[in-house]
PDB file of C-alpha atoms and ligand atoms in Angstrom:
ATOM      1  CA  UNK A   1      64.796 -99.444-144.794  1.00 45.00           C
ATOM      2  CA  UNK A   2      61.738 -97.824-142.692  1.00 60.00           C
ATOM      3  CA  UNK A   3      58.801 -96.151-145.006  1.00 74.00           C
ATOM      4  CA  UNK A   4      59.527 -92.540-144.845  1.00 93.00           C
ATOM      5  CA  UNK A   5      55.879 -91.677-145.413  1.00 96.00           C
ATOM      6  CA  UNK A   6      52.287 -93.123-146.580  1.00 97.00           C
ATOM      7  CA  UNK A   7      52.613 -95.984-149.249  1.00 96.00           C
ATOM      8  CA  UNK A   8      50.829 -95.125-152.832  1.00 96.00           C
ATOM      9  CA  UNK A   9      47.903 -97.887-151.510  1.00 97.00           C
ATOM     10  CA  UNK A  10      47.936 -95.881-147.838  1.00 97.00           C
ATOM     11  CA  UNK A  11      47.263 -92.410-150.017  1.00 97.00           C
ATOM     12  CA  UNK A  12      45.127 -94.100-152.763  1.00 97.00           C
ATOM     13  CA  UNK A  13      42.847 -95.927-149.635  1.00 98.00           C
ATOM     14  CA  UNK A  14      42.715 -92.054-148.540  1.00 98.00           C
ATOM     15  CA  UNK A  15      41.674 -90.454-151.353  1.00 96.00           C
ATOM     16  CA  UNK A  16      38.694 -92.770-151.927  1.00 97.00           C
ATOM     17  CA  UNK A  17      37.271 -93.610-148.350  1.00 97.00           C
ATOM     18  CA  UNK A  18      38.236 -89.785-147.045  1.00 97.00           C
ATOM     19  CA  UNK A  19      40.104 -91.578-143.700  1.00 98.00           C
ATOM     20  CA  UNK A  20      43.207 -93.726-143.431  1.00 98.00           C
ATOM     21  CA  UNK A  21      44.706 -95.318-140.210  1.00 98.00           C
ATOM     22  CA  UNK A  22      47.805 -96.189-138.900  1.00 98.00           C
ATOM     23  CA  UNK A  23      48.169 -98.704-136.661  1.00 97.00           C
ATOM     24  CA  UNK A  24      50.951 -98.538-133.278  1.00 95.00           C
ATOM     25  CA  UNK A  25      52.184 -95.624-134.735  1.00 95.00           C
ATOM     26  CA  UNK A  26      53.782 -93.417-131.706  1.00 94.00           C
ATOM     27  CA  UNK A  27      56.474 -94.849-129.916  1.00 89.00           C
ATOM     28  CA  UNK A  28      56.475 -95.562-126.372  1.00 90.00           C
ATOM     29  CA  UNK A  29      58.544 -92.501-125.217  1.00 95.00           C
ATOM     30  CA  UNK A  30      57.420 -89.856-127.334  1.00 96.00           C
ATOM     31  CA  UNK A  31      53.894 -91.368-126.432  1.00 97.00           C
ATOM     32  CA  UNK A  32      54.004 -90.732-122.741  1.00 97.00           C
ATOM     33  CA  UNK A  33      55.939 -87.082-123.166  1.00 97.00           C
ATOM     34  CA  UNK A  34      52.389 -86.046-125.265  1.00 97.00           C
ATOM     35  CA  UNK A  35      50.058 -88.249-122.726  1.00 96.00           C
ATOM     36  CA  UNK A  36      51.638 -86.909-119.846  1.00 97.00           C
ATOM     37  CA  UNK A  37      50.749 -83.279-121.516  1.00 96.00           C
ATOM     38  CA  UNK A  38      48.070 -83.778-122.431  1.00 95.00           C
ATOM     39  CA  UNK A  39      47.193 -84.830-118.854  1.00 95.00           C
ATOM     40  CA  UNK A  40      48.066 -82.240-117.530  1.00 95.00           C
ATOM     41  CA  UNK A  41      46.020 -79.811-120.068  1.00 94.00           C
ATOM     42  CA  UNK A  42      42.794 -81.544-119.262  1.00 93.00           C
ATOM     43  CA  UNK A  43      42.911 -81.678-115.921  1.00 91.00           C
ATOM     44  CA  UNK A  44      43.719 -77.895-115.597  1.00 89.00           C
ATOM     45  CA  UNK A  45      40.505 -77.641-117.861  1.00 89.00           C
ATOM     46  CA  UNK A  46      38.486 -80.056-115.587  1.00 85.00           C
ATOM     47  CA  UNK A  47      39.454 -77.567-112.795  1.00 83.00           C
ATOM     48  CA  UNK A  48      36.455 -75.722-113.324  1.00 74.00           C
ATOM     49  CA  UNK A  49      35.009 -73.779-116.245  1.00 73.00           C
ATOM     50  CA  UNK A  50      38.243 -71.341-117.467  1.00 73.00           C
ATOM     51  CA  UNK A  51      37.740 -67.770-118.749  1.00 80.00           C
ATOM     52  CA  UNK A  52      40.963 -68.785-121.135  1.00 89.00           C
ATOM     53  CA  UNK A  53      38.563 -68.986-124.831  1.00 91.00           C
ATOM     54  CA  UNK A  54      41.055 -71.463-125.431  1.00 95.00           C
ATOM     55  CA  UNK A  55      39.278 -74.350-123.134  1.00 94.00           C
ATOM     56  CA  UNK A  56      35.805 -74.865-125.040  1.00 92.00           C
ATOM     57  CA  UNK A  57      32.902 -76.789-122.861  1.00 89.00           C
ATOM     58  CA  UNK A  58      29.859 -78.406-123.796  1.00 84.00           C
ATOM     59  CA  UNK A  59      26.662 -78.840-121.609  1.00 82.00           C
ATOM     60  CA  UNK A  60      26.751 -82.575-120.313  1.00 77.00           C
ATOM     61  CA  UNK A  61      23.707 -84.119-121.031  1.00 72.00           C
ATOM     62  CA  UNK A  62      22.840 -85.934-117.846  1.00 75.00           C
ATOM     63  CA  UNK A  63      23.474 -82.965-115.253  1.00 78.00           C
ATOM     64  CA  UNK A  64      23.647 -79.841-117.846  1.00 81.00           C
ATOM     65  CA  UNK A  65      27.043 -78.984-116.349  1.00 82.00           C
ATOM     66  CA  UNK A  66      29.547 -77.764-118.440  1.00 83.00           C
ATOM     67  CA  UNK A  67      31.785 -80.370-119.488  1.00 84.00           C
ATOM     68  CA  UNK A  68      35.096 -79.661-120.712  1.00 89.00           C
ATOM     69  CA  UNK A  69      35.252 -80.837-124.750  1.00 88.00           C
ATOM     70  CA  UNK A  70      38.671 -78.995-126.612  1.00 92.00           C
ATOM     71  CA  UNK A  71      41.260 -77.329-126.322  1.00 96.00           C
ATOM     72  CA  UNK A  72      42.509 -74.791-128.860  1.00 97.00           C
ATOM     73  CA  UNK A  73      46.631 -74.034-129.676  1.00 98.00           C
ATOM     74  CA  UNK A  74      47.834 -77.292-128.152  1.00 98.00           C
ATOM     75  CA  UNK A  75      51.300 -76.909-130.361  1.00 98.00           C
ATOM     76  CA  UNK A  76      51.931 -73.472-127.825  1.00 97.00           C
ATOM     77  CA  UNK A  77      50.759 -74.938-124.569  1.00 97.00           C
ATOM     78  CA  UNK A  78      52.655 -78.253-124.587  1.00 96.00           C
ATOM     79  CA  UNK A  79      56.257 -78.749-125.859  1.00 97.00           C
ATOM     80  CA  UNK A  80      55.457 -82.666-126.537  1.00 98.00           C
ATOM     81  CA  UNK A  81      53.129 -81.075-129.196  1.00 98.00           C
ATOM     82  CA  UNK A  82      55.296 -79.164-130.455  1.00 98.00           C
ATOM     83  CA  UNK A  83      58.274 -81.905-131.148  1.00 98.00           C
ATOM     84  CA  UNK A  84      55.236 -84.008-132.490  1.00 98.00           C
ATOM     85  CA  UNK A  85      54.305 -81.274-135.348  1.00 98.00           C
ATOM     86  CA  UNK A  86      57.849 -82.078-136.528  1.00 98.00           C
ATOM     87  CA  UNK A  87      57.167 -85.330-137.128  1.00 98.00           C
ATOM     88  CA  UNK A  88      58.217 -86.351-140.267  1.00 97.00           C
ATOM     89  CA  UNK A  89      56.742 -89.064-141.220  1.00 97.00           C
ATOM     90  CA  UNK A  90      53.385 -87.042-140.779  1.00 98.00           C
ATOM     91  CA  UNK A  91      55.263 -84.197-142.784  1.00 98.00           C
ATOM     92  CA  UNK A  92      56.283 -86.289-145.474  1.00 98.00           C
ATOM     93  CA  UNK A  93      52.675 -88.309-145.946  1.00 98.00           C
ATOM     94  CA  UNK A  94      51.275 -84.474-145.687  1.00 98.00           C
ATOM     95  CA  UNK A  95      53.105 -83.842-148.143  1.00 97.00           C
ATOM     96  CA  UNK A  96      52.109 -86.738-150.377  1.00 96.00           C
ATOM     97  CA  UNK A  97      48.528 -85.590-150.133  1.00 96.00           C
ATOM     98  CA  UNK A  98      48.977 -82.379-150.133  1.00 95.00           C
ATOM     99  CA  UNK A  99      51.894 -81.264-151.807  1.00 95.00           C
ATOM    100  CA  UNK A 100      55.292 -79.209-150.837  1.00 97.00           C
ATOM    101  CA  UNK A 101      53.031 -75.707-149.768  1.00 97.00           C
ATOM    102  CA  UNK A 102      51.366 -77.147-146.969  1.00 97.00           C
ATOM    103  CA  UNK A 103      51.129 -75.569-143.951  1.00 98.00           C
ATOM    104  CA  UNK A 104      49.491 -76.632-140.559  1.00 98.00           C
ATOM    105  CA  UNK A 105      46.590 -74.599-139.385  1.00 97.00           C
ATOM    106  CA  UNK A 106      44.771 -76.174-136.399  1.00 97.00           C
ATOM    107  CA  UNK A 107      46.182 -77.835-133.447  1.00 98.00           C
ATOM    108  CA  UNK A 108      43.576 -79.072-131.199  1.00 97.00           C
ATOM    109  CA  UNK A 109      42.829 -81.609-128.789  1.00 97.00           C
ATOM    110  CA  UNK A 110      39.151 -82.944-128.459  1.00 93.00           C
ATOM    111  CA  UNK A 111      38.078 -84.623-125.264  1.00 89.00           C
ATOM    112  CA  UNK A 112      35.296 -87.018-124.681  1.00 84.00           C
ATOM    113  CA  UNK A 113      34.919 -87.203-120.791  1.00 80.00           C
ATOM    114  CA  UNK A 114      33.549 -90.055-118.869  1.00 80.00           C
ATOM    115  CA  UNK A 115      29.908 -90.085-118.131  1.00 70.00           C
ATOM    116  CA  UNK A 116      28.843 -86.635-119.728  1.00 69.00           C
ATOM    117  CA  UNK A 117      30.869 -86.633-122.937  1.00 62.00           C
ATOM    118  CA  UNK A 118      28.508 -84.772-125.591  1.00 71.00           C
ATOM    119  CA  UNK A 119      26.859 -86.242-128.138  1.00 81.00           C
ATOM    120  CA  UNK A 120      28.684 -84.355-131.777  1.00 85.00           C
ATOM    121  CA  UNK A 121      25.996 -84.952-134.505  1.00 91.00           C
ATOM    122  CA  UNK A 122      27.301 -85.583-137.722  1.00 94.00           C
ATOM    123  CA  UNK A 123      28.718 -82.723-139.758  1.00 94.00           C
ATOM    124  CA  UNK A 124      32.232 -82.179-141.828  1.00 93.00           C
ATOM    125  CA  UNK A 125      34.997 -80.056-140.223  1.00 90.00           C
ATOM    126  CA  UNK A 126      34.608 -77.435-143.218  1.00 81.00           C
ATOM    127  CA  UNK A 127      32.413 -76.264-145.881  1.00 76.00           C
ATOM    128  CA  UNK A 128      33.073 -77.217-149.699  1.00 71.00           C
ATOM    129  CA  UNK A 129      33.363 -73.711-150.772  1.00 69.00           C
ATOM    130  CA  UNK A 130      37.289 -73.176-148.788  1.00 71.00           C
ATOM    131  CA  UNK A 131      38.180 -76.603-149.809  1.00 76.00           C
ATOM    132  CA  UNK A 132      39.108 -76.267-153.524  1.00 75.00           C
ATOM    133  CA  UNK A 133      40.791 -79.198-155.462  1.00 76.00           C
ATOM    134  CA  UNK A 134      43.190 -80.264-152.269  1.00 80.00           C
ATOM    135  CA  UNK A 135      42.545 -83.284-149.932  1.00 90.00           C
ATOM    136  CA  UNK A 136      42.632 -81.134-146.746  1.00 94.00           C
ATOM    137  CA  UNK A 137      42.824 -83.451-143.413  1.00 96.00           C
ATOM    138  CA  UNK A 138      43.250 -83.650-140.187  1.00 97.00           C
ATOM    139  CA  UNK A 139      45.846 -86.047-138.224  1.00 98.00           C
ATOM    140  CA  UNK A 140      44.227 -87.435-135.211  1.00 98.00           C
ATOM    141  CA  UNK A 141      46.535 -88.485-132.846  1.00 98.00           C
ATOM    142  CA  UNK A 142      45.121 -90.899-130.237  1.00 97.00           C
ATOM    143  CA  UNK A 143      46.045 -90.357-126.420  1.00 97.00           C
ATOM    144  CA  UNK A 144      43.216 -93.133-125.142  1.00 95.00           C
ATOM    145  CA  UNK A 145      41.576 -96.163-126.850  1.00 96.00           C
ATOM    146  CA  UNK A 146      38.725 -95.136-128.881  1.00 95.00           C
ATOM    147  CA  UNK A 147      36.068 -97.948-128.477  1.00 94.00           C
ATOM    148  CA  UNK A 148      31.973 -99.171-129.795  1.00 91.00           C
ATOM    149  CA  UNK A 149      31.558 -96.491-126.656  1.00 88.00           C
ATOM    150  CA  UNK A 150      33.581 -93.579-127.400  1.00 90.00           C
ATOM    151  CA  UNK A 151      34.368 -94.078-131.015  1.00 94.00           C
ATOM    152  CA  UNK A 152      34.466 -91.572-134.170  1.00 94.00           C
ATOM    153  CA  UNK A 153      31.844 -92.880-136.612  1.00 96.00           C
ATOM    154  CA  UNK A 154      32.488 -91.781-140.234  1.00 97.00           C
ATOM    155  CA  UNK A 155      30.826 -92.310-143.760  1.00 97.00           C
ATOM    156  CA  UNK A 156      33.415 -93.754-145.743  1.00 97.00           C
ATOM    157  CA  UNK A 157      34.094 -91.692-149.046  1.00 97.00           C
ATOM    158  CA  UNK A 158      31.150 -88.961-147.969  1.00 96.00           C
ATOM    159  CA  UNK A 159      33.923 -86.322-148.631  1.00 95.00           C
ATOM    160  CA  UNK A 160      32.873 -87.037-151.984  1.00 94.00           C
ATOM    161  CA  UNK A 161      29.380 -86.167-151.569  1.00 95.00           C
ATOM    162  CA  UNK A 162      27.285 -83.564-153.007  1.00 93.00           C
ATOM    163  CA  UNK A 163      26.018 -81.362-150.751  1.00 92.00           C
ATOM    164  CA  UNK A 164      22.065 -82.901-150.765  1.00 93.00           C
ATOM    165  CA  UNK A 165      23.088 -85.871-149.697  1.00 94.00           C
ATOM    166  CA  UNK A 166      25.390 -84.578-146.965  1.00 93.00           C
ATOM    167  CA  UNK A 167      21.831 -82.693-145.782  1.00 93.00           C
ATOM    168  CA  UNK A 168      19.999 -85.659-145.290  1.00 92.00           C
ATOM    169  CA  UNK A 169      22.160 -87.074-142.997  1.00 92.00           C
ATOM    170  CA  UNK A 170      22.708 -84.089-141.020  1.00 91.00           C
ATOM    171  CA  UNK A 171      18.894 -83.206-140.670  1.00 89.00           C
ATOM    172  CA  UNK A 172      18.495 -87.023-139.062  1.00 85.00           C
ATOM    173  CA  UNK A 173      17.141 -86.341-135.634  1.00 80.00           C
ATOM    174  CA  UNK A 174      18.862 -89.019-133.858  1.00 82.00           C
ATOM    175  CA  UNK A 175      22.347 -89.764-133.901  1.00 85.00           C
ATOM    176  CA  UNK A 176      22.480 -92.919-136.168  1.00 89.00           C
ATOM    177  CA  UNK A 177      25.384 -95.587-137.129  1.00 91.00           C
ATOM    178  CA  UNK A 178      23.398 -97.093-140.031  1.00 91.00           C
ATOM    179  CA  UNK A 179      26.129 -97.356-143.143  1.00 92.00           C
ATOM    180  CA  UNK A 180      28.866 -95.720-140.670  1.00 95.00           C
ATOM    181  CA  UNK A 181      32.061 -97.265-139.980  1.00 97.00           C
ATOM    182  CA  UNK A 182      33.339 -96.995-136.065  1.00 97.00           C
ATOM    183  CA  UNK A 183      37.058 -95.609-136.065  1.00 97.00           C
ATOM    184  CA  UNK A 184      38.734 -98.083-133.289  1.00 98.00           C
ATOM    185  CA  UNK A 185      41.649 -97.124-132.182  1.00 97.00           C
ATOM    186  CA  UNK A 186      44.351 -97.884-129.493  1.00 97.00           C
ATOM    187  CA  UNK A 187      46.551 -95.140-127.585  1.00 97.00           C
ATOM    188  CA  UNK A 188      49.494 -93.772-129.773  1.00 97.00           C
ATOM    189  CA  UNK A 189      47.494 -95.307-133.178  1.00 98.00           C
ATOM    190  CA  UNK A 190      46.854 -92.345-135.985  1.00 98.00           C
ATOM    191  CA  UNK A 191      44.087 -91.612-138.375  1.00 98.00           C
ATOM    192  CA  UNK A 192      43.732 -88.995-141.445  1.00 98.00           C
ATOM    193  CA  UNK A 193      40.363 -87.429-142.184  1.00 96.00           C
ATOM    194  CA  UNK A 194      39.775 -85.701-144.868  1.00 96.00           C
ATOM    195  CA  UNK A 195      37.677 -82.273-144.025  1.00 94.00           C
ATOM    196  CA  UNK A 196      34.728 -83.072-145.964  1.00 95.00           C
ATOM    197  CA  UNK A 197      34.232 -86.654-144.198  1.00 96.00           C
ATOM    198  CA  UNK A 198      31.273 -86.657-142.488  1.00 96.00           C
ATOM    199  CA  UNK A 199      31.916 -88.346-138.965  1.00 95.00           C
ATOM    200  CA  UNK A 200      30.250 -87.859-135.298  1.00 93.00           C
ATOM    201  CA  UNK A 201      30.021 -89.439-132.340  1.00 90.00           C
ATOM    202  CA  UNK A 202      27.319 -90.647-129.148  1.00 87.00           C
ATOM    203  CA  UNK A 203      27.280 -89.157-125.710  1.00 82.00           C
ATOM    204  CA  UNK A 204      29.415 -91.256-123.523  1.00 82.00           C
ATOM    205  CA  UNK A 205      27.971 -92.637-120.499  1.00 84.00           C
ATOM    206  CA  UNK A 206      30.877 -94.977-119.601  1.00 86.00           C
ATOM    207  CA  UNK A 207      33.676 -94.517-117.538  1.00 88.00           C
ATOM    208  CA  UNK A 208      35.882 -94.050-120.322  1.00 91.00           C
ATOM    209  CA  UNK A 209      37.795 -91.004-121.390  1.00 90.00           C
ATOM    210  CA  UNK A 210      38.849 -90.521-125.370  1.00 91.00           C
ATOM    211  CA  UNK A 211      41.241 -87.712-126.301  1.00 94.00           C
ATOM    212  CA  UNK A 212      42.324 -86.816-129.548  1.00 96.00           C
ATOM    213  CA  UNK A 213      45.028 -84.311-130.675  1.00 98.00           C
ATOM    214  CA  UNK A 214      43.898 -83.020-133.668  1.00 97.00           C
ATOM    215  CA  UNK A 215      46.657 -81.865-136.545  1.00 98.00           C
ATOM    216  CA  UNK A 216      44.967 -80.009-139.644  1.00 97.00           C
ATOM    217  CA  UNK A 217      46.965 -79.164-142.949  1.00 97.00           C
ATOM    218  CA  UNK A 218      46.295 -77.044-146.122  1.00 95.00           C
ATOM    219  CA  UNK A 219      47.803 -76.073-149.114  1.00 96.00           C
ATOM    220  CA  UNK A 220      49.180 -72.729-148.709  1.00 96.00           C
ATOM    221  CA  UNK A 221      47.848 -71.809-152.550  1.00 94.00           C
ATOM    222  CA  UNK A 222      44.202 -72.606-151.502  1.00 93.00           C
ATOM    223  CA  UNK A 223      44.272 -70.810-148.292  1.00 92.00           C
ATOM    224  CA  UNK A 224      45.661 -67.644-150.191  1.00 93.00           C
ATOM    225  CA  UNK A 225      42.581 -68.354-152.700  1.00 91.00           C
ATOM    226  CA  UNK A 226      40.113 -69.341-150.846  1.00 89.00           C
ATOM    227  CA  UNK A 227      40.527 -68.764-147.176  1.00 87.00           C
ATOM    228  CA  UNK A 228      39.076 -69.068-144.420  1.00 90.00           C
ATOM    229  CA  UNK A 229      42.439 -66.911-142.904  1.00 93.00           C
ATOM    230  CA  UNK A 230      44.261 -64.315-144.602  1.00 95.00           C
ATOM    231  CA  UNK A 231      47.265 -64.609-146.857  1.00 95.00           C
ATOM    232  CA  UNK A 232      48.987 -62.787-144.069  1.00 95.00           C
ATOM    233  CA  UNK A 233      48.867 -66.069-141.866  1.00 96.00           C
ATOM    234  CA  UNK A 234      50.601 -68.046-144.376  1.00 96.00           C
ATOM    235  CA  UNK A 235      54.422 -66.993-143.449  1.00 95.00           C
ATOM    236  CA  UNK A 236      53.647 -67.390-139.659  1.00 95.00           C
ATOM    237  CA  UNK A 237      52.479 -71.087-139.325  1.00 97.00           C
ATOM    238  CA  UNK A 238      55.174 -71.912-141.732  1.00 97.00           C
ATOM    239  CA  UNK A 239      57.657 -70.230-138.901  1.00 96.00           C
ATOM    240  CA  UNK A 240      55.433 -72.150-136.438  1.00 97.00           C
ATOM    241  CA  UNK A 241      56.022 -75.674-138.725  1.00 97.00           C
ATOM    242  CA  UNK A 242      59.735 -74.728-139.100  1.00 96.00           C
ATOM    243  CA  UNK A 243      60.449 -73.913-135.237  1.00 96.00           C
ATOM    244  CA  UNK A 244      58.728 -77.289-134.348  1.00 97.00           C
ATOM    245  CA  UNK A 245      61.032 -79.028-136.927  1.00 97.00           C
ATOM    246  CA  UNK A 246      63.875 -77.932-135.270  1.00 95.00           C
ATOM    247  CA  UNK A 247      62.552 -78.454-131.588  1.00 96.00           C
ATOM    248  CA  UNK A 248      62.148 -82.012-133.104  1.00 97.00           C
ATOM    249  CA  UNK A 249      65.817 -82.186-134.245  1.00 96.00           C
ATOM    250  CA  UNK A 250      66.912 -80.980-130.558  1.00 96.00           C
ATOM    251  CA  UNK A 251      64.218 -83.268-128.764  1.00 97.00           C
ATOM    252  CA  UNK A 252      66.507 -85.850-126.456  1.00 96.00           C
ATOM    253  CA  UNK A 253      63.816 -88.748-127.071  1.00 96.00           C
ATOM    254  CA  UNK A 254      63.725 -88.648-130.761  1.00 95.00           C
ATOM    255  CA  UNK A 255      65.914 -91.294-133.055  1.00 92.00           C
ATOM    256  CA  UNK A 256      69.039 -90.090-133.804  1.00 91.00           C
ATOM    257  CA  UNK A 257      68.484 -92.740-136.847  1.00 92.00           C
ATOM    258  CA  UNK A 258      65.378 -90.494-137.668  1.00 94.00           C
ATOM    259  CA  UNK A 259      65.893 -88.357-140.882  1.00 95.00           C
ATOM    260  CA  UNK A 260      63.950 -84.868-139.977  1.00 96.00           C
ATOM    261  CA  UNK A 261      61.798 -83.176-142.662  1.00 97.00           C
ATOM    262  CA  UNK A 262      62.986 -80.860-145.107  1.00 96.00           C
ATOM    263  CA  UNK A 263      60.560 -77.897-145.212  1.00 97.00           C
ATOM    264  CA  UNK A 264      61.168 -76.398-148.715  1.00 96.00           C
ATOM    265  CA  UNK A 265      58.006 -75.076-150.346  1.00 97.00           C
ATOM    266  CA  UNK A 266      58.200 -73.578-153.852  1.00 96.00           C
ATOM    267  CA  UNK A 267      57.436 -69.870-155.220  1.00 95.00           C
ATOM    268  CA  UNK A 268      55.445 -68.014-154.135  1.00 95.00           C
ATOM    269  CA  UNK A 269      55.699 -69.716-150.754  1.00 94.00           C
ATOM    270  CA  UNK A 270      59.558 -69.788-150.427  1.00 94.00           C
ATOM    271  CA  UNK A 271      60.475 -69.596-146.513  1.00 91.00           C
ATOM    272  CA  UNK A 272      60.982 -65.900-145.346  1.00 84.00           C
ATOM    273  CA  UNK A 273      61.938 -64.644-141.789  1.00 80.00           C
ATOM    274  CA  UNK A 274      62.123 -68.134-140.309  1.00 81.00           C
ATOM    275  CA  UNK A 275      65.110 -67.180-138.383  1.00 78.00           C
ATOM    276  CA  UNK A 276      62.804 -64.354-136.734  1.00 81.00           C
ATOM    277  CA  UNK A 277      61.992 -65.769-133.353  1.00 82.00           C
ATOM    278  CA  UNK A 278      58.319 -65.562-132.977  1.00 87.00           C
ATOM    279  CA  UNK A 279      56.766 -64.348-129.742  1.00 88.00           C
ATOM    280  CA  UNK A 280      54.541 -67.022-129.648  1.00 94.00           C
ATOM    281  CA  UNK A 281      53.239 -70.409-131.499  1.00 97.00           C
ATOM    282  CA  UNK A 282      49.881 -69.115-130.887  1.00 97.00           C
ATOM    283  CA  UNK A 283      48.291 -67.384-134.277  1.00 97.00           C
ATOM    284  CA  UNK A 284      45.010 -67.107-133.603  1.00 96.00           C
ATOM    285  CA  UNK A 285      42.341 -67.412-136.324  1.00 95.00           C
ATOM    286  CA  UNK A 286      40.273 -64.881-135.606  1.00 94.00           C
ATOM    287  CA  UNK A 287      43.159 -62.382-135.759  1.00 95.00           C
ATOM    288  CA  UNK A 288      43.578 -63.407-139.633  1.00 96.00           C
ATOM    289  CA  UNK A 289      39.906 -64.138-140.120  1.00 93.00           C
ATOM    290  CA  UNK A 290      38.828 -63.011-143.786  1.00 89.00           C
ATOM    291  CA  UNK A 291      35.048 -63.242-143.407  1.00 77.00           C
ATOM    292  CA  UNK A 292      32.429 -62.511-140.676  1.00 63.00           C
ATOM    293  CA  UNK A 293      32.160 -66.036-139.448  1.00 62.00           C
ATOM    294  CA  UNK A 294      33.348 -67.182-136.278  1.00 61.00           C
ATOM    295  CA  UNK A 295      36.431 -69.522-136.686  1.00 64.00           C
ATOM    296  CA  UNK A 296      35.508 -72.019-134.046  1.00 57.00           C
ATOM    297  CA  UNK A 297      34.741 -75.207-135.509  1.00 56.00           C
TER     298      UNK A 297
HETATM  299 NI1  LIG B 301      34.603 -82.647-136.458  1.00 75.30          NI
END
């Protein structure tokens, strides 16, 4: 009998180092369906520098061209990401952290390009005051190998940190590894990370290209406390979560043997209008945006 989710040692390893990985964890077929759109995603974005404010660039720091570095609403563009939001082993591990009101908020995929990659200094993906008592994470998918090179670097357990001490490492003024632990990862392996995790990683100057599609969740009864979006874009990503459940169901390359993910969150957050087609799979954030911030992270 397969593990239908995260072990009580995967989730415990979690909760106290902020990151967990999974090892060889997409399968060869599904694997290639998301590399092959994920290809074709960054290349479009390589094309040249889009007006779409979905394709984000950085300036490279060799030539101070802009250099493609993420894509925003991955889950719309691709249909690979959208049978992979279904997943549900993810759901059910999700779930284990999280509890049954989860809902998926960002869907993102971060590029490190060859040569020019940008430096990201160390920060967390949120601020303490929207996280409340929740693990919120991230599930990083990995389309490349992540190497010493082109490698996440995180703090192990730093989501645990009070804010002071998460200063001082921020206001460094080089990027340094000293204490950090290098996320190494091969194509179709998985890691969590927690929000508050500090992590960052060096400009690349190799040849080598790391992608990343990144999957965040959060308890629906922090986001309707706390924010950062609306209460109003609760209902919709839980039709987004549900529609990719069933795409996953219909998806020819998925197990037959695979048992799909039962969506059922409890009052208040009981499933409404997810028979409503939606127009799109694209919510924005800034559209249900409670304060004056921008969303982009
Ligand atoms: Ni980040």
């Amino acid at each position: 009998m397969p593990n239908l989710a995260i072990t009580d040692a995967q989730a415990a390893f979690f909760r106290a180092n902020g990151y967990l990985i999974l090892r060889g964890f997409l399968h060869s077929e599904e694997f290639s369906r998301l590399r092959q759109g994920v290809d074709n995603l960054t290349e479009y974005g390589k094309l040249g520098v889009h007006a779409d404010p979905d394709f984000l660039y950085g300036t490279g720091d060799k030539t101070g061209k802009r250099v493609l570095r993420r894509i925003e609403y991955v889950v719309d563009k691709s249909d690979a990401c959208k049978v992979l939001l279904g997943h549900p082993y993810i759901l059910r591990s999700v779930e284990r952290l999280i509890g049954k009101d989860f809902i998926p908020t960002w869907d993102s995929l971060v590029a490190k390009l060859p040569a020019e990659g940008v430096e990201v200094p160390w920060h967390r993906d949120a601020s303490h005051f929207h996280v409340g008592d929740a693990p919120i994470f991230t599930v990083a998918f990995y389309l490349d190998r992540a190497d010493q090179d082109t490698c996440l670097w995180v703090l192990p357990g730093s989501h645990q940190w009070k804010q002071s001490d998460v200063d001082q490492i921020v206001a460094r003024p080089v990027f340094s590894t000293d204490g950090a632990t290098p996320l190494l990862m091969d194509p179709g392996d998985v890691a969590f990370h927690h929000v508050l995790l500090l992590h960052g990683s060096r400009a690349n100057h190799t040849p080598k290209t790391r992608r990343v599609l990144y999957y965040e969740f959060r308890p629906a009864r922090v986001e309707a406390e706390l924010g950062p979006h609306t209460p109003e874009y609760i209902p919709l990503k839980q039709r987004v979560l549900v529609n990719c459940i069933a795409r996953r169901r219909a998806a020819p390359y998925v197990s037959r043997d695979e048992v799909p993910y039962d969506y059922d969150p409890p009052a208040p957050w009981t499933l409404t209008g997810v028979d409503v087609p939606l127009d799109s799979l694209r919510i924005p954030h800034e559209t249900y945006w409670r304060s004056s911030e921008s969303p982009e992270k």
